[in-house]
CSV table of C-alpha atoms and ligand atoms in Angstrom, one decimal:
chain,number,residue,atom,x,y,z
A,213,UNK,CA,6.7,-15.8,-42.5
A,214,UNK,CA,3.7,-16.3,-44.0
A,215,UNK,CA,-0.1,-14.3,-42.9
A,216,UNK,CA,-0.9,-17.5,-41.3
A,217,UNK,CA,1.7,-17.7,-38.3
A,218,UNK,CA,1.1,-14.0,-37.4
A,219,UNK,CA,-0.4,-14.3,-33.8
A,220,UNK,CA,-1.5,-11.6,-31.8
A,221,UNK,CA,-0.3,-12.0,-28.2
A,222,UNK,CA,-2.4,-11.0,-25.6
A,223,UNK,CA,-0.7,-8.5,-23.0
A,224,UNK,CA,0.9,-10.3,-20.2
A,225,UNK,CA,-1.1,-10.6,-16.9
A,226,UNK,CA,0.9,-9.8,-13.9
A,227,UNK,CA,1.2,-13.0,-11.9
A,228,UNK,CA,2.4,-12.9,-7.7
A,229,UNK,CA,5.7,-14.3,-7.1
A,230,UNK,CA,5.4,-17.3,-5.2
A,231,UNK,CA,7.0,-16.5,-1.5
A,232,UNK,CA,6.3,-17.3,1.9
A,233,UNK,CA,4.9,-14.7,4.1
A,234,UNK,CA,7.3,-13.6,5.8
A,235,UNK,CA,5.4,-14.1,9.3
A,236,UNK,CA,8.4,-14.2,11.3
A,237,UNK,CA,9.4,-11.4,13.4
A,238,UNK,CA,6.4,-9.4,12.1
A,239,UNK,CA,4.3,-7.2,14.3
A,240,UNK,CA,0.7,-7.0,13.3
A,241,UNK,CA,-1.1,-3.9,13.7
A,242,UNK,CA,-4.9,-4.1,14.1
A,243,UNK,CA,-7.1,-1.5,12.8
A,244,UNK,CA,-10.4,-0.9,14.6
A,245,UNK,CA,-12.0,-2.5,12.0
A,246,UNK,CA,-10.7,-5.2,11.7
A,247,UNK,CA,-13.0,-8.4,11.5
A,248,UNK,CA,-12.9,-11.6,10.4
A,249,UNK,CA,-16.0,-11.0,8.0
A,250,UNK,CA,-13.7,-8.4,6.4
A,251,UNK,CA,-10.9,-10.3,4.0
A,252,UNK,CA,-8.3,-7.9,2.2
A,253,UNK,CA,-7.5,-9.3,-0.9
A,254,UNK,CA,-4.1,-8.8,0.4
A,255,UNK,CA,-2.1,-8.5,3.3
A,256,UNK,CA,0.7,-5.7,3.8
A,257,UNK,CA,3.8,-6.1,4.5
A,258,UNK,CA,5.8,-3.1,5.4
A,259,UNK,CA,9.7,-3.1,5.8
A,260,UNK,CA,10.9,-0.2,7.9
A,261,UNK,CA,12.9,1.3,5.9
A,262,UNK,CA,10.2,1.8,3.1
A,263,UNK,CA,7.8,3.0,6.7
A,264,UNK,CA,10.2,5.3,7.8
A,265,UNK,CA,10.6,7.1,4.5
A,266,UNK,CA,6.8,7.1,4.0
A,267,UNK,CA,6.7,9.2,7.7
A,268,UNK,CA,9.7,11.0,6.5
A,269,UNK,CA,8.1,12.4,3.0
A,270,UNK,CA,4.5,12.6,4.8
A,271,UNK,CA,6.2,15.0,7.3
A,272,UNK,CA,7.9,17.6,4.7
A,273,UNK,CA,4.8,19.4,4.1
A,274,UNK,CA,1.7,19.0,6.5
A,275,UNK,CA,-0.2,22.3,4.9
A,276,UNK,CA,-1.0,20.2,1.9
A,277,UNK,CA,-1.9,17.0,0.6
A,278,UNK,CA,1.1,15.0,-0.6
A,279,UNK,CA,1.6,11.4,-1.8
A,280,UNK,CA,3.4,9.0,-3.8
A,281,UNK,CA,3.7,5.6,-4.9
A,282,UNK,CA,4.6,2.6,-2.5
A,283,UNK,CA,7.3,-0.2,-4.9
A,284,UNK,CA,7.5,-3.7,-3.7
A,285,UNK,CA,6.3,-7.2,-4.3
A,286,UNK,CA,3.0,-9.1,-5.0
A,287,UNK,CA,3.6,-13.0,-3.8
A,288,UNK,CA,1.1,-15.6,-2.6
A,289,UNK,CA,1.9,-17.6,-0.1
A,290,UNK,CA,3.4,-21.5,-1.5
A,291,UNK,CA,1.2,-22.9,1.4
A,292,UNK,CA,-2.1,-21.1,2.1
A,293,UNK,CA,-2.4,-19.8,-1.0
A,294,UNK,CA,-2.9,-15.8,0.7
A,295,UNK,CA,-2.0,-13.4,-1.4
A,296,UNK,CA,0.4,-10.2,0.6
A,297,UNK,CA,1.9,-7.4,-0.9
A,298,UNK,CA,6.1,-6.5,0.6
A,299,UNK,CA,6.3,-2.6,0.9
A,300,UNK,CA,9.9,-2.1,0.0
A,301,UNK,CA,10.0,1.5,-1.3
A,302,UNK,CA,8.4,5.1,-1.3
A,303,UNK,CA,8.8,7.3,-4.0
A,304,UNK,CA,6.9,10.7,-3.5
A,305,UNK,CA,5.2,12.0,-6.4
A,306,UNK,CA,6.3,15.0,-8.7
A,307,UNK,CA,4.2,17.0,-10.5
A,308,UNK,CA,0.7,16.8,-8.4
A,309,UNK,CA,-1.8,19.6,-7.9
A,310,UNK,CA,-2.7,19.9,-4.7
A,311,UNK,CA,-4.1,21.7,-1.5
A,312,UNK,CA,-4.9,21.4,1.9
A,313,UNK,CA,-8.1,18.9,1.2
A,314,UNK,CA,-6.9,17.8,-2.2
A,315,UNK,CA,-4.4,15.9,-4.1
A,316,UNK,CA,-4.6,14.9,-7.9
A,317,UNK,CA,-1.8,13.2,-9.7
A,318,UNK,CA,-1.4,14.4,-13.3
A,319,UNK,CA,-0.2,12.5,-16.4
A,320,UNK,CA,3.7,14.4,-16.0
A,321,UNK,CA,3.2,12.4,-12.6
A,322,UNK,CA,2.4,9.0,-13.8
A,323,UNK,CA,4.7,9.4,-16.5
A,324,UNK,CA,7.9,10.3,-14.0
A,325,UNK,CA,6.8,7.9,-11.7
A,326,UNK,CA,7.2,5.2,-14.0
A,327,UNK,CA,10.5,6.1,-15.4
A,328,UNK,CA,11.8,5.8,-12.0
A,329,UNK,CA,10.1,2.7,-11.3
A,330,UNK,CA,12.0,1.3,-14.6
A,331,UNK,CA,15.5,3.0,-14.1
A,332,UNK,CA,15.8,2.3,-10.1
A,333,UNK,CA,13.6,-0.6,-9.5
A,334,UNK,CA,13.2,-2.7,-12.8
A,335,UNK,CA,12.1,-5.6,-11.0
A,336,UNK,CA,9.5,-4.4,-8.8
A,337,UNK,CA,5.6,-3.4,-8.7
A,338,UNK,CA,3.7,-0.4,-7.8
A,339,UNK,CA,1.9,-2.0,-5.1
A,340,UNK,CA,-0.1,0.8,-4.1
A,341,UNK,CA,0.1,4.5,-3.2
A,342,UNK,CA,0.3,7.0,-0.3
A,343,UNK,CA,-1.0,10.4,0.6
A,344,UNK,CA,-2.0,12.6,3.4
A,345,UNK,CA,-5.1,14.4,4.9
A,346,UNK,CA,-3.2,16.9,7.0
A,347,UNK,CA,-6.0,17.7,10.4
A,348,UNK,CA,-9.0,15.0,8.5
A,349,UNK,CA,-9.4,11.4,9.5
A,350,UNK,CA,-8.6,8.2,7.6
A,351,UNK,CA,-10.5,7.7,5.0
A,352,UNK,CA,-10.9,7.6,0.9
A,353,UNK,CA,-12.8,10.7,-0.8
A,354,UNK,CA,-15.1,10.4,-4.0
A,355,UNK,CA,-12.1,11.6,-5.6
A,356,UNK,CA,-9.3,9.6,-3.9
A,357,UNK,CA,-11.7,6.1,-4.7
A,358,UNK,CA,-12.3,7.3,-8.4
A,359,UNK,CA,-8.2,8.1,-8.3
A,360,UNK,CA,-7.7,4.6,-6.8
A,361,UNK,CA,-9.7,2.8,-9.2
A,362,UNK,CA,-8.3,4.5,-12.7
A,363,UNK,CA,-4.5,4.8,-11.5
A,364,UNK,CA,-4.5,1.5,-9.2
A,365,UNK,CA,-7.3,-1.0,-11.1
A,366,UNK,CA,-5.3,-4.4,-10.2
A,367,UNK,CA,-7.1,-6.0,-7.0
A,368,UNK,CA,-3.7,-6.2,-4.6
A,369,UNK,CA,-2.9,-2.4,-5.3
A,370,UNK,CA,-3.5,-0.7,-2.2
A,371,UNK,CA,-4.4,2.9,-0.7
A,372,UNK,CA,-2.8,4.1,2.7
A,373,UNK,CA,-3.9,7.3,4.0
A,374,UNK,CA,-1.3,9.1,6.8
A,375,UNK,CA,-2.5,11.8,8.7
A,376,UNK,CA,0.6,13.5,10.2
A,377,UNK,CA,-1.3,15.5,12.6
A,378,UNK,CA,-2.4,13.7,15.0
A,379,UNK,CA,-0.5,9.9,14.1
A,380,UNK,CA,-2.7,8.1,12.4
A,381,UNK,CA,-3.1,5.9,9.5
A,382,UNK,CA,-4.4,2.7,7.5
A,383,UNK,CA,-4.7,0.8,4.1
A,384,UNK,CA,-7.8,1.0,1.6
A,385,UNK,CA,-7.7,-2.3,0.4
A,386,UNK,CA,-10.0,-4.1,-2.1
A,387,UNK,CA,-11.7,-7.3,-0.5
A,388,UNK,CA,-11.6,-10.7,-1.5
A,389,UNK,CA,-15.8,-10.4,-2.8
A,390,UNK,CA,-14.8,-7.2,-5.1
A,391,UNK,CA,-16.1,-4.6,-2.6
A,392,UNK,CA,-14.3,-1.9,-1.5
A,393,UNK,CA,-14.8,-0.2,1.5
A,394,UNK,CA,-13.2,3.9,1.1
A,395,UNK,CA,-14.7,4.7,5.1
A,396,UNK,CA,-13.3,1.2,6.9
A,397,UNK,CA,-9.0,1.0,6.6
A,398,UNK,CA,-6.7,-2.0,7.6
A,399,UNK,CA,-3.8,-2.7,9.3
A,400,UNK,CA,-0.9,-4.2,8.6
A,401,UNK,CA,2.4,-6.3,9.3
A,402,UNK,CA,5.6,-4.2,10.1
A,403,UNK,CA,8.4,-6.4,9.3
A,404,UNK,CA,11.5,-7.4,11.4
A,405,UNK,CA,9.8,-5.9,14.8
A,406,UNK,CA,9.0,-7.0,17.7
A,407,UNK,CA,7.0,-5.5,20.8
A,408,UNK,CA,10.0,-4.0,22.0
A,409,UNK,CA,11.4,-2.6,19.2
A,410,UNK,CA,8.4,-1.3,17.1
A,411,UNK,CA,8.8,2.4,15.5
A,412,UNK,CA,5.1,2.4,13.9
A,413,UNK,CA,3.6,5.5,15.7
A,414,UNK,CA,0.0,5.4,13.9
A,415,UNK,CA,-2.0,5.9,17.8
A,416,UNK,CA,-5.0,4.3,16.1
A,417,UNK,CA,-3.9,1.0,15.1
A,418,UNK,CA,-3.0,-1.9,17.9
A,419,UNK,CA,-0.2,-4.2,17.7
A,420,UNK,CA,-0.4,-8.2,18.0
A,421,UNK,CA,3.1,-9.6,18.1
A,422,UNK,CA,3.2,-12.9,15.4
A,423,UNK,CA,5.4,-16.1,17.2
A,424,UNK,CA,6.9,-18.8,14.7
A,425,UNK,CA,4.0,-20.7,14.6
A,426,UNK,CA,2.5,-17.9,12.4
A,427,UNK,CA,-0.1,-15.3,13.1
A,428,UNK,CA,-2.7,-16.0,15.6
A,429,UNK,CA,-4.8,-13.2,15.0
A,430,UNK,CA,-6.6,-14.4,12.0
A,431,UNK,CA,-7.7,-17.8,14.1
B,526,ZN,ZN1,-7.5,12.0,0.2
């Protein structure tokens, strides 16, 4: 082969797999903020088993900060062109250093998080990540935002802070102008639920049940 066909090829941009959002039997819960000035980038998505295992790690230890990595997909809708993120799985991290006010993940952490990613779910995305802040509110510190933007750069990664105490949570996500709000959370869609049969606890979001038609509460 000679010099001349030697190309270099640029490294391959993630694209979202085209889906439709999967609006039907969803539940949306409403955080207080909430607005229609305020666009995510992306909406969630979360199935309940990946919830319940999220509540489930979140609950093992509530002395200390712990977290992990949230696996799914990144789609945009064939129709309406909105972009949505499906939380499938959980997978806590190993090898953090934490306390009760602080979390950091190391490089053995990334590193072992990624060979797990490969070897159990080869064909899915870290979507975002988790932690707690065991008896503080629901918010992003300096150091969870810087955290956010080195370990989680690409616009539909997301943040969700869980506060086992007292029930609470909501997702840090980047919005659709490039800010990013680490103060103001969202809410999301719970999948496969209904009013009746809901088992998101979080006492500071509100639900808003989603009919065939599609969601009304964006209208
Ligand atoms: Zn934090």
């Amino acid at each position: 082969m000679s010099s001349l066909n030697i190309r270099i090829t640029p490294p391959e941009t993630p694209q979202p797999d085209s889906a439709q959002r999967p609006l039907e039997k969803a539940l949306h819960w409403h955080s207080p903020y909430d607005s229609a000035v305020r666009q995510p980038t992306v909406s969630v998505f979360f199935t309940r088993p990946a919830y319940i295992r999220v509540c489930v790690y979140t609950c093992i230890d509530t002395s200390n900060e712990v977290g992990g990595v949230l696996i799914g997909q990144w789609c945009q809708d064939q129709e309406s062109g909105q972009q949505f993120v499906v939380v499938q799985h959980a997978l806590p991290a190993r090898f953090t250093r934490q306390s009760s006010v602080y979390l950091t993940f190391t490089q053995d952490t990334l590193v072992d998080l990624h060979d797990q990613l490969e070897k159990r779910f080869p064909n899915e995305k870290i979507v975002g990540w988790y932690h707690t802040h065991p008896r503080m509110g629901i918010f992003l510190s300096h150091y969870d935002t810087f955290l956010h933007k080195n370990f989680f750069p690409e616009p539909w990664q997301v943040a969700l802070v869980i506060e086992p105490y007292s029930s609470q949570g909501g997702f840090f996500i980047r919005q659709a102008d490039g800010s990013f709000d680490p103060t103001r959370y969202f809410g999301f869609y719970e999948m496969d639920a209904d009013s009746s049969r809901s088992i998101v606890r979080w006492q500071n979001l509100h639900q808003d049940e989603v009919g065939p038609e599609g969601d009304k509460s964006n209208e």
